[in-house]
PDB file of C-alpha atoms in Angstrom:
ATOM      1  CA  MET A  19     188.114 -52.788 -54.973  1.00 73.00           C
ATOM      2  CA  LYS A  20     185.146 -54.186 -53.036  1.00 73.00           C
ATOM      3  CA  HIS A  21     186.230 -57.774 -53.734  1.00 78.00           C
ATOM      4  CA  TRP A  22     189.813 -56.960 -52.726  1.00 79.00           C
ATOM      5  CA  PHE A  23     188.648 -55.466 -49.430  1.00 77.00           C
ATOM      6  CA  SER A  24     186.356 -58.440 -48.716  1.00 78.00           C
ATOM      7  CA  ALA A  25     189.320 -60.774 -49.207  1.00 76.00           C
ATOM      8  CA  GLN A  26     191.285 -59.091 -46.419  1.00 77.00           C
ATOM      9  CA  SER A  27     191.420 -60.558 -42.914  1.00 81.00           C
ATOM     10  CA  PRO A  28     188.756 -59.510 -40.373  1.00 80.00           C
ATOM     11  CA  SER A  29     191.392 -57.702 -38.315  1.00 80.00           C
ATOM     12  CA  THR A  30     192.500 -55.686 -41.374  1.00 84.00           C
ATOM     13  CA  GLN A  31     188.920 -54.744 -42.190  1.00 84.00           C
ATOM     14  CA  ALA A  32     188.228 -53.849 -38.547  1.00 85.00           C
ATOM     15  CA  SER A  33     191.363 -51.682 -38.467  1.00 88.00           C
ATOM     16  CA  PHE A  34     190.174 -49.822 -41.560  1.00 90.00           C
ATOM     17  CA  TYR A  35     186.729 -49.155 -40.096  1.00 89.00           C
ATOM     18  CA  ALA A  36     188.067 -48.193 -36.656  1.00 88.00           C
ATOM     19  CA  LEU A  37     190.671 -45.834 -38.121  1.00 91.00           C
ATOM     20  CA  SER A  38     188.040 -44.308 -40.395  1.00 92.00           C
ATOM     21  CA  ALA A  39     185.808 -43.720 -37.373  1.00 90.00           C
ATOM     22  CA  ALA A  40     188.643 -41.977 -35.508  1.00 91.00           C
ATOM     23  CA  ILE A  41     189.386 -39.740 -38.501  1.00 93.00           C
ATOM     24  CA  LEU A  42     185.700 -38.873 -38.901  1.00 93.00           C
ATOM     25  CA  ALA A  43     185.410 -38.056 -35.185  1.00 92.00           C
ATOM     26  CA  ALA A  44     188.385 -35.696 -35.489  1.00 93.00           C
ATOM     27  CA  CYS A  45     186.938 -34.088 -38.621  1.00 94.00           C
ATOM     28  CA  PHE A  46     183.600 -33.661 -36.832  1.00 95.00           C
ATOM     29  CA  THR A  47     185.313 -31.719 -34.058  1.00 95.00           C
ATOM     30  CA  LEU A  48     187.132 -29.523 -36.566  1.00 95.00           C
ATOM     31  CA  THR A  49     183.868 -28.864 -38.416  1.00 96.00           C
ATOM     32  CA  ILE A  50     182.246 -27.764 -35.176  1.00 96.00           C
ATOM     33  CA  ARG A  51     185.139 -25.379 -34.501  1.00 96.00           C
ATOM     34  CA  PHE A  52     184.627 -23.737 -37.906  1.00 96.00           C
ATOM     35  CA  ALA A  53     180.838 -23.527 -37.419  1.00 96.00           C
ATOM     36  CA  THR A  54     180.991 -22.106 -33.869  1.00 95.00           C
ATOM     37  CA  GLN A  55     183.360 -19.368 -35.006  1.00 94.00           C
ATOM     38  CA  GLU A  56     180.426 -17.958 -36.994  1.00 94.00           C
ATOM     39  CA  LEU A  57     177.402 -19.120 -35.012  1.00 95.00           C
ATOM     40  CA  HIS A  58     176.774 -19.488 -31.265  1.00 96.00           C
ATOM     41  CA  PRO A  59     177.398 -23.044 -29.972  1.00 96.00           C
ATOM     42  CA  TYR A  60     173.791 -23.339 -28.754  1.00 97.00           C
ATOM     43  CA  GLN A  61     172.523 -22.738 -32.256  1.00 97.00           C
ATOM     44  CA  THR A  62     174.961 -25.163 -33.845  1.00 97.00           C
ATOM     45  CA  VAL A  63     173.851 -27.836 -31.365  1.00 96.00           C
ATOM     46  CA  PHE A  64     170.244 -27.332 -32.470  1.00 97.00           C
ATOM     47  CA  LEU A  65     171.236 -27.594 -36.133  1.00 96.00           C
ATOM     48  CA  ARG A  66     173.234 -30.749 -35.432  1.00 94.00           C
ATOM     49  CA  PHE A  67     170.204 -32.455 -33.891  1.00 94.00           C
ATOM     50  CA  LEU A  68     167.804 -31.082 -36.495  1.00 95.00           C
ATOM     51  CA  PHE A  69     169.851 -32.529 -39.346  1.00 95.00           C
ATOM     52  CA  GLY A  70     170.216 -35.756 -37.372  1.00 91.00           C
ATOM     53  CA  LEU A  71     166.433 -35.987 -37.045  1.00 92.00           C
ATOM     54  CA  ILE A  72     165.995 -35.366 -40.766  1.00 93.00           C
ATOM     55  CA  MET A  73     168.518 -38.068 -41.600  1.00 90.00           C
ATOM     56  CA  ILE A  74     167.017 -40.696 -39.291  1.00 87.00           C
ATOM     57  CA  ALA A  75     163.450 -40.138 -40.513  1.00 88.00           C
ATOM     58  CA  PRO A  76     163.799 -42.388 -43.621  1.00 88.00           C
ATOM     59  CA  MET A  77     165.107 -45.257 -41.463  1.00 83.00           C
ATOM     60  CA  VAL A  78     162.155 -44.917 -39.100  1.00 84.00           C
ATOM     61  CA  MET A  79     159.655 -44.881 -41.969  1.00 85.00           C
ATOM     62  CA  ARG A  80     161.307 -47.923 -43.529  1.00 86.00           C
ATOM     63  CA  ARG A  81     161.235 -49.952 -40.316  1.00 83.00           C
ATOM     64  CA  GLY A  82     157.714 -48.882 -39.348  1.00 80.00           C
ATOM     65  CA  LEU A  83     156.236 -46.971 -36.452  1.00 78.00           C
ATOM     66  CA  ALA A  84     155.600 -50.140 -34.444  1.00 79.00           C
ATOM     67  CA  GLU A  85     159.223 -50.093 -33.263  1.00 78.00           C
ATOM     68  CA  LEU A  86     158.645 -46.716 -31.614  1.00 83.00           C
ATOM     69  CA  ARG A  87     156.172 -48.021 -29.050  1.00 84.00           C
ATOM     70  CA  THR A  88     157.529 -47.460 -25.569  1.00 85.00           C
ATOM     71  CA  LYS A  89     156.433 -47.165 -21.963  1.00 85.00           C
ATOM     72  CA  ARG A  90     159.613 -45.394 -20.877  1.00 87.00           C
ATOM     73  CA  LEU A  91     159.155 -41.880 -22.198  1.00 90.00           C
ATOM     74  CA  PRO A  92     160.217 -40.182 -18.924  1.00 92.00           C
ATOM     75  CA  LEU A  93     163.555 -41.994 -18.998  1.00 92.00           C
ATOM     76  CA  LEU A  94     163.957 -41.274 -22.698  1.00 93.00           C
ATOM     77  CA  GLY A  95     163.187 -37.619 -21.964  1.00 94.00           C
ATOM     78  CA  LEU A  96     165.820 -37.400 -19.226  1.00 95.00           C
ATOM     79  CA  ARG A  97     168.356 -39.001 -21.540  1.00 94.00           C
ATOM     80  CA  GLY A  98     167.511 -36.434 -24.202  1.00 94.00           C
ATOM     81  CA  VAL A  99     167.969 -33.498 -21.833  1.00 96.00           C
ATOM     82  CA  LEU A 100     171.329 -34.842 -20.644  1.00 96.00           C
ATOM     83  CA  SER A 101     172.446 -35.450 -24.211  1.00 94.00           C
ATOM     84  CA  ALA A 102     171.487 -31.944 -25.315  1.00 96.00           C
ATOM     85  CA  SER A 103     173.302 -30.494 -22.286  1.00 96.00           C
ATOM     86  CA  GLU A 104     176.363 -32.576 -23.054  1.00 95.00           C
ATOM     87  CA  MET A 105     176.457 -31.369 -26.634  1.00 95.00           C
ATOM     88  CA  CYS A 106     176.091 -27.706 -25.640  1.00 96.00           C
ATOM     89  CA  LEU A 107     178.971 -28.033 -23.182  1.00 97.00           C
ATOM     90  CA  TRP A 108     181.106 -29.900 -25.695  1.00 96.00           C
ATOM     91  CA  PHE A 109     180.545 -27.390 -28.505  1.00 96.00           C
ATOM     92  CA  MET A 110     181.519 -24.534 -26.170  1.00 97.00           C
ATOM     93  CA  ALA A 111     184.641 -26.447 -25.160  1.00 96.00           C
ATOM     94  CA  VAL A 112     185.557 -26.893 -28.827  1.00 95.00           C
ATOM     95  CA  LEU A 113     185.173 -23.142 -29.365  1.00 95.00           C
ATOM     96  CA  TYR A 114     187.001 -21.851 -26.284  1.00 95.00           C
ATOM     97  CA  LEU A 115     189.725 -24.449 -25.639  1.00 94.00           C
ATOM     98  CA  PRO A 116     192.613 -25.795 -27.690  1.00 94.00           C
ATOM     99  CA  LEU A 117     191.179 -28.826 -29.454  1.00 94.00           C
ATOM    100  CA  ALA A 118     193.773 -31.267 -28.101  1.00 93.00           C
ATOM    101  CA  GLU A 119     193.000 -30.214 -24.511  1.00 94.00           C
ATOM    102  CA  ALA A 120     189.226 -30.390 -24.993  1.00 94.00           C
ATOM    103  CA  THR A 121     189.471 -33.834 -26.571  1.00 93.00           C
ATOM    104  CA  THR A 122     191.776 -35.207 -23.885  1.00 94.00           C
ATOM    105  CA  LEU A 123     189.587 -33.999 -21.011  1.00 93.00           C
ATOM    106  CA  ASN A 124     186.506 -35.466 -22.688  1.00 92.00           C
ATOM    107  CA  PHE A 125     188.152 -38.900 -22.532  1.00 92.00           C
ATOM    108  CA  THR A 126     187.161 -38.938 -18.840  1.00 92.00           C
ATOM    109  CA  VAL A 127     183.694 -40.298 -19.722  1.00 91.00           C
ATOM    110  CA  PRO A 128     184.501 -43.892 -18.589  1.00 89.00           C
ATOM    111  CA  LEU A 129     185.919 -42.545 -15.323  1.00 91.00           C
ATOM    112  CA  PHE A 130     182.747 -40.649 -14.476  1.00 92.00           C
ATOM    113  CA  GLY A 131     180.723 -43.606 -15.712  1.00 88.00           C
ATOM    114  CA  THR A 132     182.412 -45.795 -13.115  1.00 88.00           C
ATOM    115  CA  ILE A 133     181.705 -43.323 -10.311  1.00 91.00           C
ATOM    116  CA  LEU A 134     178.068 -42.858 -11.305  1.00 89.00           C
ATOM    117  CA  ALA A 135     177.525 -46.606 -11.689  1.00 86.00           C
ATOM    118  CA  ALA A 136     178.820 -47.149  -8.163  1.00 88.00           C
ATOM    119  CA  VAL A 137     176.865 -44.275  -6.586  1.00 89.00           C
ATOM    120  CA  ILE A 138     173.579 -44.414  -8.510  1.00 86.00           C
ATOM    121  CA  LEU A 139     173.287 -47.999  -9.740  1.00 80.00           C
ATOM    122  CA  ARG A 140     175.072 -49.473  -6.720  1.00 84.00           C
ATOM    123  CA  GLU A 141     177.301 -51.529  -8.984  1.00 81.00           C
ATOM    124  CA  THR A 142     180.296 -53.208  -7.400  1.00 80.00           C
ATOM    125  CA  VAL A 143     183.497 -51.406  -8.366  1.00 82.00           C
ATOM    126  CA  ARG A 144     186.622 -53.190  -7.262  1.00 84.00           C
ATOM    127  CA  LEU A 145     189.908 -51.694  -6.126  1.00 87.00           C
ATOM    128  CA  HIS A 146     191.654 -51.924  -9.495  1.00 86.00           C
ATOM    129  CA  ARG A 147     189.035 -49.767 -11.184  1.00 87.00           C
ATOM    130  CA  TRP A 148     189.026 -47.209  -8.361  1.00 91.00           C
ATOM    131  CA  LEU A 149     192.809 -46.938  -8.685  1.00 92.00           C
ATOM    132  CA  ALA A 150     192.435 -46.460 -12.453  1.00 90.00           C
ATOM    133  CA  VAL A 151     189.868 -43.700 -11.859  1.00 91.00           C
ATOM    134  CA  LEU A 152     192.226 -42.013  -9.388  1.00 94.00           C
ATOM    135  CA  ILE A 153     195.107 -42.171 -11.879  1.00 93.00           C
ATOM    136  CA  GLY A 154     192.866 -40.717 -14.564  1.00 92.00           C
ATOM    137  CA  PHE A 155     191.989 -37.737 -12.397  1.00 92.00           C
ATOM    138  CA  VAL A 156     195.657 -37.179 -11.647  1.00 94.00           C
ATOM    139  CA  GLY A 157     196.003 -36.760 -15.410  1.00 91.00           C
ATOM    140  CA  VAL A 158     193.114 -34.284 -15.387  1.00 92.00           C
ATOM    141  CA  GLY A 159     194.875 -32.302 -12.668  1.00 92.00           C
ATOM    142  CA  LEU A 160     198.092 -32.183 -14.679  1.00 90.00           C
ATOM    143  CA  ILE A 161     196.228 -30.693 -17.633  1.00 90.00           C
ATOM    144  CA  ILE A 162     193.925 -28.145 -16.009  1.00 89.00           C
ATOM    145  CA  GLN A 163     196.328 -27.275 -13.122  1.00 85.00           C
ATOM    146  CA  PRO A 164     193.644 -26.316 -10.578  1.00 83.00           C
ATOM    147  CA  GLY A 165     194.496 -23.580  -8.106  1.00 69.00           C
ATOM    148  CA  THR A 166     197.078 -21.964 -10.398  1.00 75.00           C
ATOM    149  CA  SER A 167     196.972 -19.025 -12.770  1.00 72.00           C
ATOM    150  CA  ALA A 168     197.397 -21.486 -15.648  1.00 72.00           C
ATOM    151  CA  MET A 169     193.913 -22.918 -15.118  1.00 80.00           C
ATOM    152  CA  HIS A 170     191.391 -21.810 -17.720  1.00 85.00           C
ATOM    153  CA  PRO A 171     187.742 -21.825 -16.545  1.00 89.00           C
ATOM    154  CA  ALA A 172     186.733 -23.276 -19.918  1.00 91.00           C
ATOM    155  CA  SER A 173     188.671 -26.427 -18.992  1.00 92.00           C
ATOM    156  CA  LEU A 174     185.669 -27.410 -16.897  1.00 94.00           C
ATOM    157  CA  LEU A 175     183.417 -27.509 -19.988  1.00 95.00           C
ATOM    158  CA  PRO A 176     184.624 -30.846 -21.453  1.00 95.00           C
ATOM    159  CA  ILE A 177     184.641 -32.354 -17.959  1.00 95.00           C
ATOM    160  CA  ALA A 178     181.034 -31.269 -17.389  1.00 96.00           C
ATOM    161  CA  ALA A 179     180.208 -32.644 -20.852  1.00 96.00           C
ATOM    162  CA  ALA A 180     181.788 -35.955 -19.866  1.00 94.00           C
ATOM    163  CA  ILE A 181     179.624 -36.127 -16.725  1.00 95.00           C
ATOM    164  CA  CYS A 182     176.466 -35.545 -18.782  1.00 95.00           C
ATOM    165  CA  MET A 183     177.619 -38.107 -21.338  1.00 92.00           C
ATOM    166  CA  ALA A 184     178.317 -40.706 -18.674  1.00 91.00           C
ATOM    167  CA  SER A 185     174.916 -40.043 -17.071  1.00 93.00           C
ATOM    168  CA  ALA A 186     173.158 -40.460 -20.416  1.00 91.00           C
ATOM    169  CA  GLY A 187     175.108 -43.683 -20.908  1.00 87.00           C
ATOM    170  CA  LEU A 188     173.838 -45.103 -17.629  1.00 88.00           C
ATOM    171  CA  ILE A 189     170.264 -44.369 -18.665  1.00 90.00           C
ATOM    172  CA  THR A 190     170.851 -46.010 -22.030  1.00 86.00           C
ATOM    173  CA  LYS A 191     172.204 -49.022 -20.200  1.00 83.00           C
ATOM    174  CA  ARG A 192     168.708 -49.424 -18.750  1.00 85.00           C
ATOM    175  CA  LEU A 193     166.827 -48.542 -21.924  1.00 87.00           C
ATOM    176  CA  VAL A 194     168.731 -50.880 -24.224  1.00 81.00           C
ATOM    177  CA  THR A 195     167.177 -53.902 -22.495  1.00 82.00           C
ATOM    178  CA  THR A 196     163.672 -52.974 -23.668  1.00 84.00           C
ATOM    179  CA  GLU A 197     163.977 -50.466 -26.540  1.00 83.00           C
ATOM    180  CA  SER A 198     165.036 -51.106 -30.129  1.00 81.00           C
ATOM    181  CA  THR A 199     167.919 -49.297 -31.788  1.00 77.00           C
ATOM    182  CA  THR A 200     165.471 -47.420 -33.998  1.00 80.00           C
ATOM    183  CA  ALA A 201     163.479 -46.210 -30.987  1.00 85.00           C
ATOM    184  CA  LEU A 202     166.589 -45.146 -29.076  1.00 85.00           C
ATOM    185  CA  LEU A 203     167.869 -43.131 -32.011  1.00 85.00           C
ATOM    186  CA  PHE A 204     164.567 -41.601 -32.985  1.00 88.00           C
ATOM    187  CA  TYR A 205     163.576 -40.483 -29.492  1.00 91.00           C
ATOM    188  CA  LEU A 206     167.074 -39.119 -28.905  1.00 91.00           C
ATOM    189  CA  MET A 207     166.776 -36.871 -31.956  1.00 91.00           C
ATOM    190  CA  LEU A 208     163.096 -36.101 -31.389  1.00 93.00           C
ATOM    191  CA  ILE A 209     163.705 -34.927 -27.821  1.00 95.00           C
ATOM    192  CA  THR A 210     167.070 -33.209 -28.193  1.00 95.00           C
ATOM    193  CA  THR A 211     165.949 -31.112 -31.187  1.00 96.00           C
ATOM    194  CA  PRO A 212     163.280 -29.056 -29.335  1.00 96.00           C
ATOM    195  CA  VAL A 213     165.269 -29.108 -26.078  1.00 96.00           C
ATOM    196  CA  SER A 214     168.323 -27.627 -27.808  1.00 96.00           C
ATOM    197  CA  LEU A 215     166.120 -25.076 -29.588  1.00 97.00           C
ATOM    198  CA  ILE A 216     165.245 -23.402 -26.260  1.00 96.00           C
ATOM    199  CA  PRO A 217     168.727 -21.985 -25.491  1.00 96.00           C
ATOM    200  CA  ALA A 218     169.330 -21.423 -29.226  1.00 97.00           C
ATOM    201  CA  LEU A 219     166.385 -19.009 -29.402  1.00 97.00           C
ATOM    202  CA  PHE A 220     168.071 -16.664 -26.910  1.00 96.00           C
ATOM    203  CA  VAL A 221     171.106 -16.246 -29.179  1.00 96.00           C
ATOM    204  CA  TRP A 222     169.410 -16.803 -32.529  1.00 95.00           C
ATOM    205  CA  GLN A 223     170.765 -15.289 -35.691  1.00 94.00           C
ATOM    206  CA  THR A 224     170.041 -16.322 -39.252  1.00 94.00           C
ATOM    207  CA  PRO A 225     172.621 -18.985 -40.142  1.00 94.00           C
ATOM    208  CA  SER A 226     174.504 -18.611 -43.391  1.00 95.00           C
ATOM    209  CA  TRP A 227     174.406 -21.282 -46.058  1.00 95.00           C
ATOM    210  CA  HIS A 228     178.036 -21.948 -45.169  1.00 95.00           C
ATOM    211  CA  VAL A 229     177.178 -22.893 -41.575  1.00 95.00           C
ATOM    212  CA  LEU A 230     174.132 -24.891 -42.650  1.00 96.00           C
ATOM    213  CA  GLY A 231     176.355 -26.856 -44.994  1.00 96.00           C
ATOM    214  CA  LEU A 232     178.926 -27.434 -42.253  1.00 95.00           C
ATOM    215  CA  MET A 233     176.317 -28.743 -39.816  1.00 95.00           C
ATOM    216  CA  ALA A 234     174.726 -30.995 -42.424  1.00 95.00           C
ATOM    217  CA  LEU A 235     178.211 -32.327 -43.171  1.00 95.00           C
ATOM    218  CA  ALA A 236     178.851 -32.825 -39.439  1.00 94.00           C
ATOM    219  CA  ALA A 237     175.640 -34.844 -39.060  1.00 91.00           C
ATOM    220  CA  LEU A 238     176.535 -36.946 -42.102  1.00 92.00           C
ATOM    221  CA  MET A 239     180.032 -37.607 -40.724  1.00 92.00           C
ATOM    222  CA  MET A 240     178.524 -38.808 -37.461  1.00 88.00           C
ATOM    223  CA  ASN A 241     176.246 -41.190 -39.352  1.00 84.00           C
ATOM    224  CA  ILE A 242     179.147 -42.678 -41.283  1.00 90.00           C
ATOM    225  CA  MET A 243     181.297 -42.813 -38.144  1.00 88.00           C
ATOM    226  CA  GLN A 244     178.679 -44.875 -36.337  1.00 82.00           C
ATOM    227  CA  ILE A 245     178.450 -47.271 -39.270  1.00 83.00           C
ATOM    228  CA  CYS A 246     182.235 -47.681 -39.122  1.00 88.00           C
ATOM    229  CA  ASN A 247     182.089 -48.288 -35.353  1.00 84.00           C
ATOM    230  CA  VAL A 248     179.448 -50.973 -35.734  1.00 78.00           C
ATOM    231  CA  LYS A 249     181.289 -52.750 -38.539  1.00 85.00           C
ATOM    232  CA  ALA A 250     184.605 -52.620 -36.668  1.00 85.00           C
ATOM    233  CA  LEU A 251     183.030 -54.088 -33.539  1.00 78.00           C
ATOM    234  CA  GLN A 252     181.325 -56.799 -35.561  1.00 80.00           C
ATOM    235  CA  LEU A 253     184.681 -57.834 -37.047  1.00 83.00           C
ATOM    236  CA  ALA A 254     186.941 -57.624 -33.986  1.00 77.00           C
ATOM    237  CA  ASP A 255     186.830 -57.824 -30.212  1.00 76.00           C
ATOM    238  CA  TYR A 256     186.443 -54.648 -28.221  1.00 69.00           C
ATOM    239  CA  SER A 257     189.947 -55.031 -26.799  1.00 67.00           C
ATOM    240  CA  PHE A 258     191.261 -54.766 -30.377  1.00 71.00           C
ATOM    241  CA  PHE A 259     189.015 -51.827 -31.217  1.00 73.00           C
ATOM    242  CA  VAL A 260     189.335 -49.635 -28.142  1.00 74.00           C
ATOM    243  CA  GLY A 261     192.811 -48.273 -28.886  1.00 77.00           C
ATOM    244  CA  PHE A 262     191.755 -46.937 -32.271  1.00 82.00           C
ATOM    245  CA  SER A 263     189.085 -44.694 -30.769  1.00 81.00           C
ATOM    246  CA  TYR A 264     191.782 -42.670 -28.994  1.00 88.00           C
ATOM    247  CA  LEU A 265     193.688 -42.030 -32.227  1.00 88.00           C
ATOM    248  CA  ARG A 266     191.484 -39.012 -32.780  1.00 89.00           C
ATOM    249  CA  LEU A 267     193.636 -37.148 -30.234  1.00 91.00           C
ATOM    250  CA  PRO A 268     196.873 -37.112 -32.300  1.00 92.00           C
ATOM    251  CA  ILE A 269     194.804 -36.567 -35.468  1.00 92.00           C
ATOM    252  CA  ILE A 270     193.072 -33.552 -33.933  1.00 93.00           C
ATOM    253  CA  ALA A 271     196.345 -32.224 -32.490  1.00 92.00           C
ATOM    254  CA  ILE A 272     198.042 -32.344 -35.901  1.00 93.00           C
ATOM    255  CA  LEU A 273     195.105 -30.821 -37.784  1.00 93.00           C
ATOM    256  CA  ALA A 274     194.602 -28.123 -35.141  1.00 93.00           C
ATOM    257  CA  LEU A 275     198.275 -27.206 -35.455  1.00 93.00           C
ATOM    258  CA  ILE A 276     197.986 -26.947 -39.250  1.00 93.00           C
ATOM    259  CA  LEU A 277     194.615 -25.172 -39.431  1.00 92.00           C
ATOM    260  CA  PHE A 278     194.616 -23.008 -36.284  1.00 92.00           C
ATOM    261  CA  GLY A 279     198.272 -22.863 -35.243  1.00 92.00           C
ATOM    262  CA  GLU A 280     197.455 -24.523 -31.904  1.00 92.00           C
ATOM    263  CA  ILE A 281     200.499 -25.968 -30.157  1.00 89.00           C
ATOM    264  CA  PRO A 282     199.453 -28.449 -27.444  1.00 87.00           C
ATOM    265  CA  ASP A 283     200.571 -27.562 -23.937  1.00 86.00           C
ATOM    266  CA  PHE A 284     203.390 -29.682 -22.545  1.00 86.00           C
ATOM    267  CA  THR A 285     201.026 -31.078 -19.886  1.00 87.00           C
ATOM    268  CA  ILE A 286     198.826 -32.738 -22.527  1.00 90.00           C
ATOM    269  CA  LEU A 287     201.290 -35.593 -23.082  1.00 88.00           C
ATOM    270  CA  PRO A 288     201.666 -36.892 -19.491  1.00 91.00           C
ATOM    271  CA  GLY A 289     198.137 -35.922 -18.476  1.00 91.00           C
ATOM    272  CA  GLY A 290     196.592 -37.407 -21.601  1.00 90.00           C
ATOM    273  CA  ALA A 291     198.604 -40.599 -21.203  1.00 91.00           C
ATOM    274  CA  LEU A 292     197.250 -41.094 -17.673  1.00 92.00           C
ATOM    275  CA  ILE A 293     193.656 -40.330 -18.697  1.00 91.00           C
ATOM    276  CA  ILE A 294     193.705 -42.602 -21.740  1.00 89.00           C
ATOM    277  CA  ALA A 295     195.426 -45.455 -19.893  1.00 90.00           C
ATOM    278  CA  ALA A 296     192.886 -45.222 -17.075  1.00 89.00           C
ATOM    279  CA  ALA A 297     189.934 -44.940 -19.468  1.00 87.00           C
ATOM    280  CA  VAL A 298     191.058 -47.943 -21.519  1.00 86.00           C
ATOM    281  CA  PHE A 299     191.592 -50.027 -18.367  1.00 86.00           C
ATOM    282  CA  VAL A 300     188.165 -49.125 -16.983  1.00 84.00           C
ATOM    283  CA  ALA A 301     186.439 -49.770 -20.304  1.00 78.00           C
ATOM    284  CA  LEU A 302     188.099 -53.167 -20.767  1.00 78.00           C
ATOM    285  CA  ARG A 303     187.318 -54.225 -17.197  1.00 75.00           C
ATOM    286  CA  GLU A 304     183.687 -53.196 -17.606  1.00 72.00           C
ATOM    287  CA  ARG A 305     183.509 -55.062 -20.889  1.00 71.00           C
ATOM    288  CA  ARG A 306     184.940 -58.196 -19.289  1.00 72.00           C
ATOM    289  CA  PHE A 307     182.451 -58.090 -16.435  1.00 68.00           C
ATOM    290  CA  ALA A 308     179.655 -57.440 -18.911  1.00 65.00           C
ATOM    291  CA  LYS A 309     180.606 -60.547 -20.889  1.00 65.00           C
ATOM    292  CA  ASN A 310     180.633 -62.592 -17.715  1.00 65.00           C
ATOM    293  CA  ALA A 311     177.116 -61.377 -17.018  1.00 59.00           C
ATOM    294  CA  THR A 312     176.124 -62.008 -20.673  1.00 48.00           C
ATOM    295  CA  LEU A 313     175.233 -58.344 -20.965  1.00 43.00           C
ATOM    296  CA  SER A 314     176.663 -55.632 -23.196  1.00 44.00           C
ATOM    297  CA  VAL A 315     177.566 -52.315 -21.617  1.00 40.00           C
ATOM    298  CA  PRO A 316     176.378 -49.390 -23.765  1.00 43.00           C
ATOM    299  CA  ASN A 317     177.357 -45.778 -23.501  1.00 45.00           C
ATOM    300  CA  VAL A 318     175.320 -43.602 -25.825  1.00 41.00           C
ATOM    301  CA  ALA A 319     175.521 -39.887 -25.838  1.00 41.00           C
ATOM    302  CA  ALA A 320     174.584 -37.166 -28.081  1.00 41.00           C
ATOM    303  CA  GLN A 321     178.137 -36.644 -28.106  1.00 41.00           C
ATOM    304  CA  ASP A 322     180.845 -35.802 -29.954  1.00 39.00           C
ATOM    305  CA  PRO A 323     182.541 -38.628 -30.097  1.00 38.00           C
ATOM    306  CA  LEU A 324     183.375 -37.460 -29.886  1.00 39.00           C
ATOM    307  CA  ALA A 325     182.952 -37.973 -28.109  1.00 39.00           C
ATOM    308  CA  ALA A 326     182.181 -41.211 -26.858  1.00 41.00           C
ATOM    309  CA  THR A 327     184.197 -44.400 -26.764  1.00 41.00           C
ATOM    310  CA  PRO A 328     182.072 -47.402 -27.764  1.00 41.00           C
ATOM    311  CA  GLN A 329     181.747 -50.079 -25.133  1.00 42.00           C
ATOM    312  CA  GLY A 330     181.424 -52.805 -27.686  1.00 40.00           C
ATOM    313  CA  ILE A 331     178.805 -54.937 -29.355  1.00 43.00           C
ATOM    314  CA  ASP A 332     177.542 -58.238 -28.099  1.00 44.00           C
ATOM    315  CA  LYS A 333     177.942 -60.299 -31.231  1.00 42.00           C
ATOM    316  CA  THR A 334     175.311 -62.735 -30.048  1.00 40.00           C
ATOM    317  CA  ASN A 335     172.659 -60.015 -30.329  1.00 42.00           C
ATOM    318  CA  PRO A 336     171.115 -58.877 -33.591  1.00 39.00           C
ATOM    319  CA  PRO A 337     172.300 -55.489 -34.913  1.00 40.00           C
ATOM    320  CA  ASP A 338     169.009 -53.919 -33.874  1.00 41.00           C
ATOM    321  CA  HIS A 339     170.036 -54.201 -30.252  1.00 38.00           C
ATOM    322  CA  ALA A 340     173.617 -53.076 -30.531  1.00 38.00           C
ATOM    323  CA  PRO A 341     174.901 -50.753 -27.842  1.00 39.00           C
ATOM    324  CA  SER A 342     173.621 -47.325 -28.584  1.00 36.00           C
ATOM    325  CA  ASN A 343     176.929 -45.570 -28.550  1.00 39.00           C
ATOM    326  CA  SER A 344     177.489 -47.401 -31.790  1.00 34.00           C
ATOM    327  CA  LEU A 345     174.179 -46.427 -33.285  1.00 34.00           C
ATOM    328  CA  LEU A 346     174.104 -44.940 -36.676  1.00 33.00           C
ATOM    329  CA  PRO A 347     172.886 -41.384 -36.807  1.00 34.00           C
ATOM    330  CA  ASP A 348     174.268 -40.015 -33.600  1.00 43.00           C
ATOM    331  CA  LYS A 349     177.556 -39.588 -32.034  1.00 48.00           C
TER     332      LYS A 349
END
């Protein structure tokens, strides 16, 4: 089987890895829904990071502690706080919202990333990208229907999560120039674990073995998903890969219908189409400008998958400096 797979074209192999990553991202979200039905989202976030830290420890020991040397702990700390906040918001969104709606609204990460890059980093954002951002937010409006009785306050949770995720991505964009992949991953887990423990303590209850198993499985799925992302991006261009990452929406919608009886609202289709089209356009434009500047544009979050849509890997760089949204143990 291994020899047969190796004989396939790079595009076929990349499709397999990218599709596998999308399926794993959808399964991660479903696992979180099951876990948060029994345990408070704050506590499940802590368990997710705790298991992530346990799983990354062997890689750190194998590579050596020398890679962990850094002079940018304050920035790493801020990234950790944002990532923990993002995950708390996302897990609550998964619990309180229909999964298709939560997933669609979380696709706004590239839109907020564009706004923050222009405001905070003073990056030049041209008219085409601003129009794409505007179109994306029209899609958001169609879904959440602000100012009407149909608006659910929980609809703001995945949007707030997307803002935190985009902010963490901007920080990673700075860190990736000086820090190794191992350091970025380790400090993310090392910081987010105690940070997420603080709110978890206020709602703490003894987790069952069932929930512990679910969260260990969720952490493992994220590890495998990141491996699939890296391999897909090593085999194919980002423009080929990017569409696959949004396949988790129909996968989640179908599974949520089967498992929870959730029927997506009619606004999800037009609103989601606008958000995804805008997000893909923004991501591809950013990737093109990044190539022109011989830089890769990372976007790492402690995210679901979920959150996160990988910005691509610069194939001229060694794997140890791949964009951190494609890093192994975390989302």
